[in-house]
């Protein structure tokens, strides 16, 4: 059974720093990996989606990487801003049309 | 603007009562999904539908029911059989019917509580 783990559960960093969020998964037979952002009391906003054949995707200050062999993905946020404060979730698309979500990392950028 | 609209934002249920959560999308997406999110937990799939008049159970379908009579609408009914319904419910959609290979778009959720 696929399990997706995000560590740490919460993270605080000063504004302006670069940071990395981690996502690990137990089954490398994934179709894709997606990173989402969730603000308090809101739905999820898709940030980046990496297909299984890709190694990374970039959007603005965000870069996501995928290493299927080690079962890991990272989300790199450059020059963090207070507006980046949110919960970040990763999710695996796997066989049988399933998506497995991690529990998220709650990020707080300190002004 | 295109998007997914969930209503109501907050909903309260009395014991023994069925309640229905609305989800409407104007993105012309084929597939729609319902998830449940509990505090500090990941999302769990309740039901999904890839085409009108067809839907499949997810991991936690017991105590819930859905219908897909129109492409743009996918309402979720929380029945009295669901003994622990207090949660944040999220509706999502994707373009096409190729399974979970496309980015999912989410609504803003409905928070259900028990009176």
Coordinates of C-alpha atoms in Angstrom, one line a residue:
Chain A
X1 CA 0.0 0.0 0.0
X2 CA 1.4 3.4 -1.1
X3 CA 2.2 5.7 1.8
X4 CA 3.2 9.3 1.3
X5 CA 5.2 11.0 4.1
X6 CA 6.0 14.7 4.6
X7 CA 8.5 15.7 7.2
X8 CA 8.6 18.0 9.0
X9 CA 4.9 18.6 9.8
X10 CA 5.7 22.2 10.5
X11 CA 8.5 24.6 9.6
X12 CA 9.3 28.2 10.3
X13 CA 11.9 30.2 8.4
X14 CA 12.9 33.9 8.2
X15 CA 11.8 35.8 5.2
X16 CA 14.2 35.8 2.3
X17 CA 15.6 32.3 2.9
X18 CA 15.6 29.5 0.4
X19 CA 13.9 26.4 1.7
X20 CA 13.2 22.8 0.8
X21 CA 10.1 20.7 1.6
X22 CA 10.4 17.0 1.5
X23 CA 8.0 14.2 0.3
X24 CA 8.8 10.5 0.4
X25 CA 6.7 7.6 -0.9
X26 CA 7.0 3.8 -0.5
X27 CA 6.0 2.6 -4.0
X28 CA 8.0 3.9 -6.9
X29 CA 5.4 2.8 -9.5
X30 CA 3.8 6.2 -9.6
X31 CA 2.3 7.9 -12.7
X32 CA 3.0 11.4 -11.4
X33 CA 3.6 13.6 -8.4
X34 CA 1.8 16.8 -7.6
X35 CA 2.5 19.6 -5.1
X36 CA -0.4 21.6 -3.8
X37 CA -0.7 24.7 -1.6
X38 CA -3.6 25.0 1.0
X39 CA -4.4 28.2 2.8
X40 CA -6.4 27.9 6.1
X41 CA -10.0 27.0 5.5
X42 CA -9.5 26.8 1.7
X43 CA -9.2 24.2 -1.0
X44 CA -6.0 23.1 -2.6
X45 CA -4.2 25.0 -5.3
X46 CA -2.1 23.0 -7.7
X47 CA 1.5 24.3 -7.9
X48 CA 3.4 21.8 -9.9
X49 CA 2.8 18.4 -11.5
X50 CA 5.7 16.1 -12.5
X51 CA 5.0 13.2 -14.7
X52 CA 6.8 9.9 -14.0
X53 CA 9.1 10.4 -17.0
X54 CA 10.2 13.8 -15.8
X55 CA 12.8 14.8 -13.2
X56 CA 11.7 18.3 -12.3
X57 CA 9.3 21.1 -13.0
X58 CA 9.7 24.9 -12.4
X59 CA 7.3 27.7 -11.9
X60 CA 8.6 31.1 -10.8
X61 CA 10.3 30.7 -7.5
X62 CA 9.2 27.1 -7.1
X63 CA 11.1 24.0 -8.3
X64 CA 10.0 20.5 -7.7
X65 CA 12.1 17.4 -8.3
X66 CA 11.3 13.8 -8.5
X67 CA 13.5 10.8 -7.9
X68 CA 11.4 7.7 -8.3
X69 CA 14.3 5.3 -7.5
X70 CA 14.7 6.7 -4.1
X71 CA 11.0 7.4 -3.6
X72 CA 11.5 11.1 -3.0
X73 CA 10.4 14.5 -4.2
X74 CA 11.4 18.0 -3.0
X75 CA 9.8 21.3 -3.4
X76 CA 12.3 24.2 -3.4
X77 CA 11.1 27.7 -2.7
X78 CA 13.5 30.5 -3.4
X79 CA 13.6 33.8 -1.6
X80 CA 10.7 33.0 0.7
X81 CA 8.0 35.7 1.4
X82 CA 5.4 36.0 4.1
X83 CA 2.8 35.2 1.4
X84 CA 4.3 31.8 1.0
X85 CA 3.0 30.8 4.5
X86 CA 0.5 27.9 3.9
X87 CA 0.3 24.1 4.1
X88 CA 2.0 22.3 1.3
X89 CA 0.8 18.9 0.3
X90 CA 2.3 16.4 -2.1
X91 CA 0.3 13.7 -3.8
X92 CA 1.1 10.6 -5.8
X93 CA -1.0 9.5 -8.8
X94 CA -0.8 5.7 -8.8
X95 CA -2.5 2.7 -10.5
X96 CA -6.3 2.2 -10.4
X97 CA -6.9 5.9 -10.7
X98 CA -5.8 6.6 -7.2
X99 CA -4.2 9.7 -5.7
X100 CA -2.5 9.3 -2.3
X101 CA -1.9 12.5 -0.4
X102 CA 0.6 13.3 2.3
X103 CA -0.5 15.0 5.5
X104 CA 1.3 18.2 4.5
X105 CA 4.0 20.5 5.9
X106 CA 2.7 23.7 7.5
X107 CA 5.1 26.5 6.5
X108 CA 5.4 29.8 8.3
X109 CA 7.6 32.5 6.9
X110 CA 8.7 35.0 9.6
X111 CA 8.7 38.7 8.5
Chain B
X1 CA -13.9 33.1 -14.4
X2 CA -14.0 29.3 -14.6
X3 CA -13.8 27.3 -11.4
X4 CA -15.4 25.0 -8.9
X5 CA -18.1 26.2 -6.5
X6 CA -18.9 24.4 -3.3
X7 CA -21.9 25.3 -1.2
X8 CA -22.6 25.9 1.6
X9 CA -19.3 26.9 3.2
X10 CA -20.5 25.8 6.6
X11 CA -23.2 23.1 7.3
X12 CA -24.6 21.7 10.4
X13 CA -26.2 18.3 10.7
X14 CA -28.5 16.9 13.4
X15 CA -28.4 13.3 14.5
X16 CA -30.2 11.0 12.1
X17 CA -30.3 13.6 9.3
X18 CA -29.1 13.4 5.7
X19 CA -27.4 16.5 4.3
X20 CA -26.3 17.3 0.8
X21 CA -23.2 19.2 -0.2
X22 CA -23.2 20.9 -3.6
X23 CA -20.3 21.0 -6.1
X24 CA -20.6 22.8 -9.4
X25 CA -17.9 23.4 -12.0
X26 CA -17.9 25.5 -15.2
X27 CA -14.5 24.2 -16.4
X28 CA -16.0 21.7 -18.7
X29 CA -14.1 19.0 -16.9
X30 CA -15.1 15.4 -17.3
X31 CA -14.0 13.9 -14.0
X32 CA -15.1 15.0 -10.5
X33 CA -14.0 13.9 -7.1
X34 CA -15.0 14.2 -3.4
X35 CA -12.5 14.1 -0.6
X36 CA -12.7 14.3 3.1
X37 CA -10.0 16.1 5.1
X38 CA -9.6 15.7 8.9
X39 CA -7.4 17.9 11.0
X40 CA -3.7 17.1 10.5
X41 CA -4.6 14.4 8.0
X42 CA -4.2 14.0 4.3
X43 CA -7.1 13.9 1.9
X44 CA -9.1 10.7 1.6
X45 CA -11.2 9.9 -1.5
X46 CA -14.9 9.3 -1.0
X47 CA -16.3 9.0 -4.5
X48 CA -15.3 9.9 -8.0
X49 CA -17.0 10.1 -11.4
X50 CA -15.3 10.2 -14.8
X51 CA -18.4 10.5 -16.9
X52 CA -22.1 11.5 -16.5
X53 CA -24.3 8.8 -14.9
X54 CA -21.3 6.8 -13.7
X55 CA -19.3 7.0 -10.5
X56 CA -17.0 4.8 -8.4
X57 CA -16.4 4.3 -4.7
X58 CA -13.2 5.6 -3.2
X59 CA -11.5 4.5 0.0
X60 CA -14.1 5.7 2.5
X61 CA -17.5 5.6 0.6
X62 CA -19.5 4.0 3.5
X63 CA -22.2 6.4 4.7
X64 CA -22.0 8.6 1.7
X65 CA -23.8 8.7 -1.7
X66 CA -23.4 10.7 -4.9
X67 CA -25.1 11.3 -8.2
X68 CA -23.8 12.6 -11.6
X69 CA -26.8 13.6 -13.6
X70 CA -25.1 16.6 -15.3
X71 CA -21.5 17.1 -16.3
X72 CA -21.1 20.2 -14.2
X73 CA -22.7 18.9 -11.0
X74 CA -21.6 16.2 -8.5
X75 CA -23.5 16.5 -5.2
X76 CA -22.5 14.5 -2.2
X77 CA -25.0 13.3 0.4
X78 CA -23.8 12.5 3.9
X79 CA -26.3 10.0 5.3
X80 CA -27.2 9.2 8.8
X81 CA -25.2 6.0 8.4
X82 CA -22.0 8.1 8.5
X83 CA -21.3 8.1 12.3
X84 CA -18.4 10.6 12.2
X85 CA -19.2 13.1 9.6
X86 CA -17.5 16.2 11.1
X87 CA -14.8 17.1 8.6
X88 CA -13.8 19.5 5.8
X89 CA -15.1 18.2 2.4
X90 CA -13.4 19.1 -0.8
X91 CA -14.6 18.7 -4.3
X92 CA -12.2 18.5 -7.3
X93 CA -12.2 18.1 -11.0
X94 CA -9.8 17.2 -13.8
X95 CA -10.0 17.6 -17.6
X96 CA -10.4 14.4 -19.5
X97 CA -11.0 10.9 -18.3
X98 CA -7.5 9.5 -18.3
X99 CA -7.5 8.7 -14.6
X100 CA -5.4 10.8 -12.2
X101 CA -2.8 11.9 -14.7
X102 CA -4.0 15.5 -14.9
X103 CA -3.8 18.4 -12.4
X104 CA -6.7 18.5 -10.1
X105 CA -8.6 21.7 -9.5
X106 CA -10.3 22.2 -6.1
X107 CA -13.2 24.1 -4.7
X108 CA -13.0 26.0 -1.4
X109 CA -14.6 23.3 0.6
X110 CA -17.6 22.8 2.9
X111 CA -17.0 22.4 6.7
X112 CA -19.6 20.0 8.1
X113 CA -20.3 19.9 11.9
X114 CA -22.7 17.9 14.1
X115 CA -25.2 19.7 16.3

